[in-house]
Tab-separated table of C-alpha atoms in Angstrom:
chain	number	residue	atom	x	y	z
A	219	UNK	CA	-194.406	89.765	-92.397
A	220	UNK	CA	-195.674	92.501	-90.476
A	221	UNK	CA	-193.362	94.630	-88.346
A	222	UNK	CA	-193.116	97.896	-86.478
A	223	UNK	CA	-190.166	100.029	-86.263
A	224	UNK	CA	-189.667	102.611	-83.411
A	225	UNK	CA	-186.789	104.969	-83.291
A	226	UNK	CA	-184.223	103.923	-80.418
A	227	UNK	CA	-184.107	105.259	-77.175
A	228	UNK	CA	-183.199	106.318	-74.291
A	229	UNK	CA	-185.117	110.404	-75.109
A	230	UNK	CA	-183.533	112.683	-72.703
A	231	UNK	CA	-185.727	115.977	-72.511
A	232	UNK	CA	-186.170	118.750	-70.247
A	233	UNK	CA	-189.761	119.637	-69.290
A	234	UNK	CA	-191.932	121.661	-71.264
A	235	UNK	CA	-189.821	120.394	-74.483
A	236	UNK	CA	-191.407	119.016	-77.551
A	237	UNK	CA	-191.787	115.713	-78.016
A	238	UNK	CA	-191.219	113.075	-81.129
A	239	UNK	CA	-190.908	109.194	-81.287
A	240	UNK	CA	-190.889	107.664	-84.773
A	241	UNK	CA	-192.251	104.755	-85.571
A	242	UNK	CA	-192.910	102.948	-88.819
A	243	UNK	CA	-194.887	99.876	-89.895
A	244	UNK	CA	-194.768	97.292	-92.685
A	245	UNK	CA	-198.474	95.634	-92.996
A	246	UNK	CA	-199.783	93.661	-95.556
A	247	UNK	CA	-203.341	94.789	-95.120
A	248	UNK	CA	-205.193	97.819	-93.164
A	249	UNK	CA	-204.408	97.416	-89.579
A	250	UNK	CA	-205.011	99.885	-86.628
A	251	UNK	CA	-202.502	101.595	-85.170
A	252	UNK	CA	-201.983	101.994	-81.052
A	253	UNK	CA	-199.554	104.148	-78.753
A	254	UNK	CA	-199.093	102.061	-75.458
A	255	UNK	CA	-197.667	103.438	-72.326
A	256	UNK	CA	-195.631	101.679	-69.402
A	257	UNK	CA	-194.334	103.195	-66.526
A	258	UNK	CA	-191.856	101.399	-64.128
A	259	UNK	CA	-193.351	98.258	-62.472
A	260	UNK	CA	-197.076	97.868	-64.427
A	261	UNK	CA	-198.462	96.993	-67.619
A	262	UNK	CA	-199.317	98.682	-70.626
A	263	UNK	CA	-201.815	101.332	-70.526
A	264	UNK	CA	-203.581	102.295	-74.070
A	265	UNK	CA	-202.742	106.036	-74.703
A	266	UNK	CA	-204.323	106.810	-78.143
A	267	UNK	CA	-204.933	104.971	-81.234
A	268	UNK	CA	-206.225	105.253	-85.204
A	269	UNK	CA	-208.120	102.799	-86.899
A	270	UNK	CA	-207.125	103.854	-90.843
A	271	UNK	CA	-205.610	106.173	-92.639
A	272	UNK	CA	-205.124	109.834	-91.892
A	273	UNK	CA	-206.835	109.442	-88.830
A	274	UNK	CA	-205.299	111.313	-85.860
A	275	UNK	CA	-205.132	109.743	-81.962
A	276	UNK	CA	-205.248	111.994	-79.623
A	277	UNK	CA	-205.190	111.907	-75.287
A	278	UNK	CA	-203.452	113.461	-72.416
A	279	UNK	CA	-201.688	115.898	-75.116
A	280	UNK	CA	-200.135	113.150	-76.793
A	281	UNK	CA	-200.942	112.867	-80.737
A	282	UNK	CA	-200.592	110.675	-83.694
A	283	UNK	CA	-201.431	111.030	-87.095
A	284	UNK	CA	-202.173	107.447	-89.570
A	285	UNK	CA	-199.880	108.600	-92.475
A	286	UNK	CA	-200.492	105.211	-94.649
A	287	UNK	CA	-198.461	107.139	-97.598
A	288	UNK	CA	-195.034	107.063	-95.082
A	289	UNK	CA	-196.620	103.960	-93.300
A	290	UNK	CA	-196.090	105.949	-90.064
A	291	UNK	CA	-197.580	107.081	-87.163
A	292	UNK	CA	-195.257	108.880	-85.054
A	293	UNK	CA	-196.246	110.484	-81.210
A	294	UNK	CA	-195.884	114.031	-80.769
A	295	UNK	CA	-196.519	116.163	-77.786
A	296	UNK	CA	-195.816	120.021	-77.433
A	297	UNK	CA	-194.576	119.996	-74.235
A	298	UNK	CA	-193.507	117.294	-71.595
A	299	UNK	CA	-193.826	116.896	-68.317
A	300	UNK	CA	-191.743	114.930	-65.475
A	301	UNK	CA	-194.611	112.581	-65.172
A	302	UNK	CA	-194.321	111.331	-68.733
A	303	UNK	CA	-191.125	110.040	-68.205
A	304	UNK	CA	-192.084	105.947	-69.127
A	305	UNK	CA	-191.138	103.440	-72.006
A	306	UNK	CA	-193.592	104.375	-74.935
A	307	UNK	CA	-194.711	101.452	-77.338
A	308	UNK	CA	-196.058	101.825	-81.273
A	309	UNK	CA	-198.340	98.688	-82.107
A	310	UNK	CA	-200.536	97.073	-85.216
A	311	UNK	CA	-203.575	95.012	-85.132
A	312	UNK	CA	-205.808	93.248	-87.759
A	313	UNK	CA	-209.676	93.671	-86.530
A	314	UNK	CA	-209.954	90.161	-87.002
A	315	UNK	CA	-207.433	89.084	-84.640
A	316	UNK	CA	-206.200	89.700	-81.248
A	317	UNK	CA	-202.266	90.094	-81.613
A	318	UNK	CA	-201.022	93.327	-81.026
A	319	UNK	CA	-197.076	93.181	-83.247
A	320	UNK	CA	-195.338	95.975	-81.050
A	321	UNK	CA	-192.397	97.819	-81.724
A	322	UNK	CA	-189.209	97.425	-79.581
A	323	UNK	CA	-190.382	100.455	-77.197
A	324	UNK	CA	-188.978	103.969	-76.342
A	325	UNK	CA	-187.551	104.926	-73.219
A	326	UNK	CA	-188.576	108.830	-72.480
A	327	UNK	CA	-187.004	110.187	-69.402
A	328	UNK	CA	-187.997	114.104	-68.931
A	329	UNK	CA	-186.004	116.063	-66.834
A	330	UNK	CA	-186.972	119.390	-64.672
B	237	UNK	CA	-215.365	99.165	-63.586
B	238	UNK	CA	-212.490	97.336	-62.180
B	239	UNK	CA	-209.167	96.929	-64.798
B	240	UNK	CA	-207.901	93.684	-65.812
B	241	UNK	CA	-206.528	91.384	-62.811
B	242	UNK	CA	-203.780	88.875	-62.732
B	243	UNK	CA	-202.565	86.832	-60.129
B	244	UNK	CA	-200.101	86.249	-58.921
B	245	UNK	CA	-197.813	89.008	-59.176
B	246	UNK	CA	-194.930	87.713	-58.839
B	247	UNK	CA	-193.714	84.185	-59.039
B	248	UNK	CA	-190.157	81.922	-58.216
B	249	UNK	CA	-190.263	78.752	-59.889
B	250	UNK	CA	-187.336	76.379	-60.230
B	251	UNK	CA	-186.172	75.165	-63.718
B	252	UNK	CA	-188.253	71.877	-64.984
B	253	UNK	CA	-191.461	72.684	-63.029
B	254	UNK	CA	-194.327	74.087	-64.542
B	255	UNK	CA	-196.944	77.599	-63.393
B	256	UNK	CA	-200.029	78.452	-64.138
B	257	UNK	CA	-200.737	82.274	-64.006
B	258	UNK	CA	-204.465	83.694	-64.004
B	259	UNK	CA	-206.099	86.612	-65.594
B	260	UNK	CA	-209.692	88.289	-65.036
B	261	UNK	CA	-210.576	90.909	-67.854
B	262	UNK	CA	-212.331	93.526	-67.705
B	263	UNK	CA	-216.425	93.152	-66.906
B	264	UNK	CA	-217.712	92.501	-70.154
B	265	UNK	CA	-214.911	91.421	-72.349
B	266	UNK	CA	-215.234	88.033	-73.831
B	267	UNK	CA	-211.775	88.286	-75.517
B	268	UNK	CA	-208.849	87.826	-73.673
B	269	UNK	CA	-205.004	87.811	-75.092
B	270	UNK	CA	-201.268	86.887	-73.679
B	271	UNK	CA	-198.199	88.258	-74.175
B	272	UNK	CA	-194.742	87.284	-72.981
B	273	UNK	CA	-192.519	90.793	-72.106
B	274	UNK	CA	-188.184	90.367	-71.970
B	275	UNK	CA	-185.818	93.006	-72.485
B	276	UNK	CA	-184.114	90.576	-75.312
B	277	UNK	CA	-187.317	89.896	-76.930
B	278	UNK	CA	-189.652	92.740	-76.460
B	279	UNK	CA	-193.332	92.085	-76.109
B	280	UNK	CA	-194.443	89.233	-78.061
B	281	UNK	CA	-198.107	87.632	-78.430
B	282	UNK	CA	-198.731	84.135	-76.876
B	283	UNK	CA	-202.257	83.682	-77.805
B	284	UNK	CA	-205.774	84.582	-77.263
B	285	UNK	CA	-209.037	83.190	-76.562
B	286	UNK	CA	-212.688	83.802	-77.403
B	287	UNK	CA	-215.677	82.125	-76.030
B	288	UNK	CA	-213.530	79.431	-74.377
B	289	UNK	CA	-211.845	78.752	-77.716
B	290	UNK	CA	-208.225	79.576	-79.004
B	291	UNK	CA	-208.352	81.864	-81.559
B	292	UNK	CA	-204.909	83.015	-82.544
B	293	UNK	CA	-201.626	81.701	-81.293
B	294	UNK	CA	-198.048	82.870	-81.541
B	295	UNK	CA	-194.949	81.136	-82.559
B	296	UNK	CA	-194.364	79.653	-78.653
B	297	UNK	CA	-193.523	75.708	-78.214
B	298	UNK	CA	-196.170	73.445	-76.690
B	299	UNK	CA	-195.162	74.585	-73.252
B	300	UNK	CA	-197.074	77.331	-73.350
B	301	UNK	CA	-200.572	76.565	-73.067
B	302	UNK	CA	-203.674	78.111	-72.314
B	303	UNK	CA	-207.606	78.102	-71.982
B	304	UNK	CA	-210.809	80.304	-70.409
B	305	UNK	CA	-213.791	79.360	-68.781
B	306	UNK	CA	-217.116	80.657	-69.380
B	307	UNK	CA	-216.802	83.821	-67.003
B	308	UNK	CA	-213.941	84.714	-69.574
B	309	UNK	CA	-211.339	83.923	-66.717
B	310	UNK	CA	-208.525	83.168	-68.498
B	311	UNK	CA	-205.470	81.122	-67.343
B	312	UNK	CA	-201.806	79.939	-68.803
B	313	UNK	CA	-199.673	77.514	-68.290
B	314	UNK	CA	-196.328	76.500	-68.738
B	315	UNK	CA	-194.807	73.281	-68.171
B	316	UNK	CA	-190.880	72.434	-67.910
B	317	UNK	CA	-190.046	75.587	-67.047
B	318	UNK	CA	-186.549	76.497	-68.696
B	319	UNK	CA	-184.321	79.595	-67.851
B	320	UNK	CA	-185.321	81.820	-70.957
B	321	UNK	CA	-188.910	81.410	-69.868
B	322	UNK	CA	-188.507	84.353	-66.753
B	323	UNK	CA	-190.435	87.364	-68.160
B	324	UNK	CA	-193.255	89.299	-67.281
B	325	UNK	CA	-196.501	87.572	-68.078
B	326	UNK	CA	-199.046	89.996	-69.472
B	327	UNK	CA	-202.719	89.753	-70.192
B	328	UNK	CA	-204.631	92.169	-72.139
B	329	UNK	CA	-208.926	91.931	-72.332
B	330	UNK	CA	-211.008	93.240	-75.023
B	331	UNK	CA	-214.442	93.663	-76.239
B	332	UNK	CA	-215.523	92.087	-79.255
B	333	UNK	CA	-216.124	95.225	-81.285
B	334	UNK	CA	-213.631	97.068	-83.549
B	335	UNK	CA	-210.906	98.334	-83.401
B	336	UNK	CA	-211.203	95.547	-80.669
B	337	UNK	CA	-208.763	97.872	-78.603
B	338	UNK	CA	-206.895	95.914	-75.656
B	339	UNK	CA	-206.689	96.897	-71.970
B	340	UNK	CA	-203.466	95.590	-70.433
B	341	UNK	CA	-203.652	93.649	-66.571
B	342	UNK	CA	-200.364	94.791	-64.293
B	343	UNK	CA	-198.431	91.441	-65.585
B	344	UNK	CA	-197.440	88.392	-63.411
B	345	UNK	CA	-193.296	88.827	-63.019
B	346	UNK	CA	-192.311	84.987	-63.684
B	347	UNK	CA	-188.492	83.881	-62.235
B	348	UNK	CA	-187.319	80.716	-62.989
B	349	UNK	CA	-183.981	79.232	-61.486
């Protein structure tokens, strides 16, 4: 079945350091891919997503590039801040449908 | 335009009785999902609902139940609450459009004992 695979956390960086959380998907079809964000106490918030391949997601700095060849779309940013420090989450979706398969999520704590 | 609402926020229920949480989506959206958040379990999809009908559903028992009226209110409900079922409740809304992108309510924090 479909899955998504997120590296493990907890990401310990200092600010202004560059940023990288893997994650990898297994899909039968041609989903879209979605970064969600959730800082302590509230829900998810939708950072950036891509809706095939080679398609980059981009917002707030943050960045992620479709890469249907690696099945991956990993989240880059050049350089955190203390304020980014939240649990990060990779997800897939079928247009057709409404369920969102998420990936375990990635604590990022950033440091000054 | 005002977020996704649900209420309540938080909730103490006792083993064996049953809740029913409530979720407004966003002005507009006619789609509206669940998902059931634990740190064992990660987040995992409970269902959704379009036009007052049930359109997808997870792999949840009969418990879990759900429906939506025709403002696209949408509300849950779980009966015989058990242990495993504390979590935090979340609904997401969406427009019926693709890449039919979901915006996330706050959650409703659910504790059963």
């Amino acid at each position: 079945g479909d899955s998504v695979t997120q590296m493990e956390g907890p990401v310990t960086l200092s600010e202004e350091a560059f940023l990288t959380i893997n994650c990898t998907y297994t899909a039968t079809g041609y989903p879209s891919l979605f970064w969600y964000v959730q800082y302590p106490g509230e829900g998810l918030q939708l950072l950036l997503k891509a809706t095939k391949a080679d398609d980059k997601g981009s917002n707030k700095g943050f960045e992620a590039t479709y890469r249907k060849e690696t099945t991956s779309f990993h989240l880059e940013k050049g350089s955190v801040q203390v304020s980014d420090s939240a649990v990060y989450f990779c997800a897939l979706k079928y247009n057709q449908g409404g369920k969102l398969i998420f990936g375990q999520g990635t604590e990022l704590s950033v440091k000054p | 335009k005002a977020g996704v609402t649900q209420t309540p926020r938080y909730l103490i229920k006792t083993r064996g009785q049953q809740v029913t949480l409530s979720c407004s989506p966003i002005s507009g959206h006619r789609s509206v999902s669940w998902y059931q958040q634990t740190p064992g379990q990660g987040l995992q999809f409970l269902f959704e609902y379009f036009s007052e009908t049930q359109r997808n559903k997870g792999n949840f028992p009969g418990r879990f139940s759900g429906r939506q009226f025709s403002n696209s209110r949408s509300e849950m409900n779980v009966s015989t609450l058990e242990l495993g079922d504390s979590a935090l409740y979340l609904c997401a809304s969406s427009l019926a459009v693709v890449p039919y992108e979901q915006y996330f309510g706050p959650g409703t924090r659910l504790t059963v004992t």
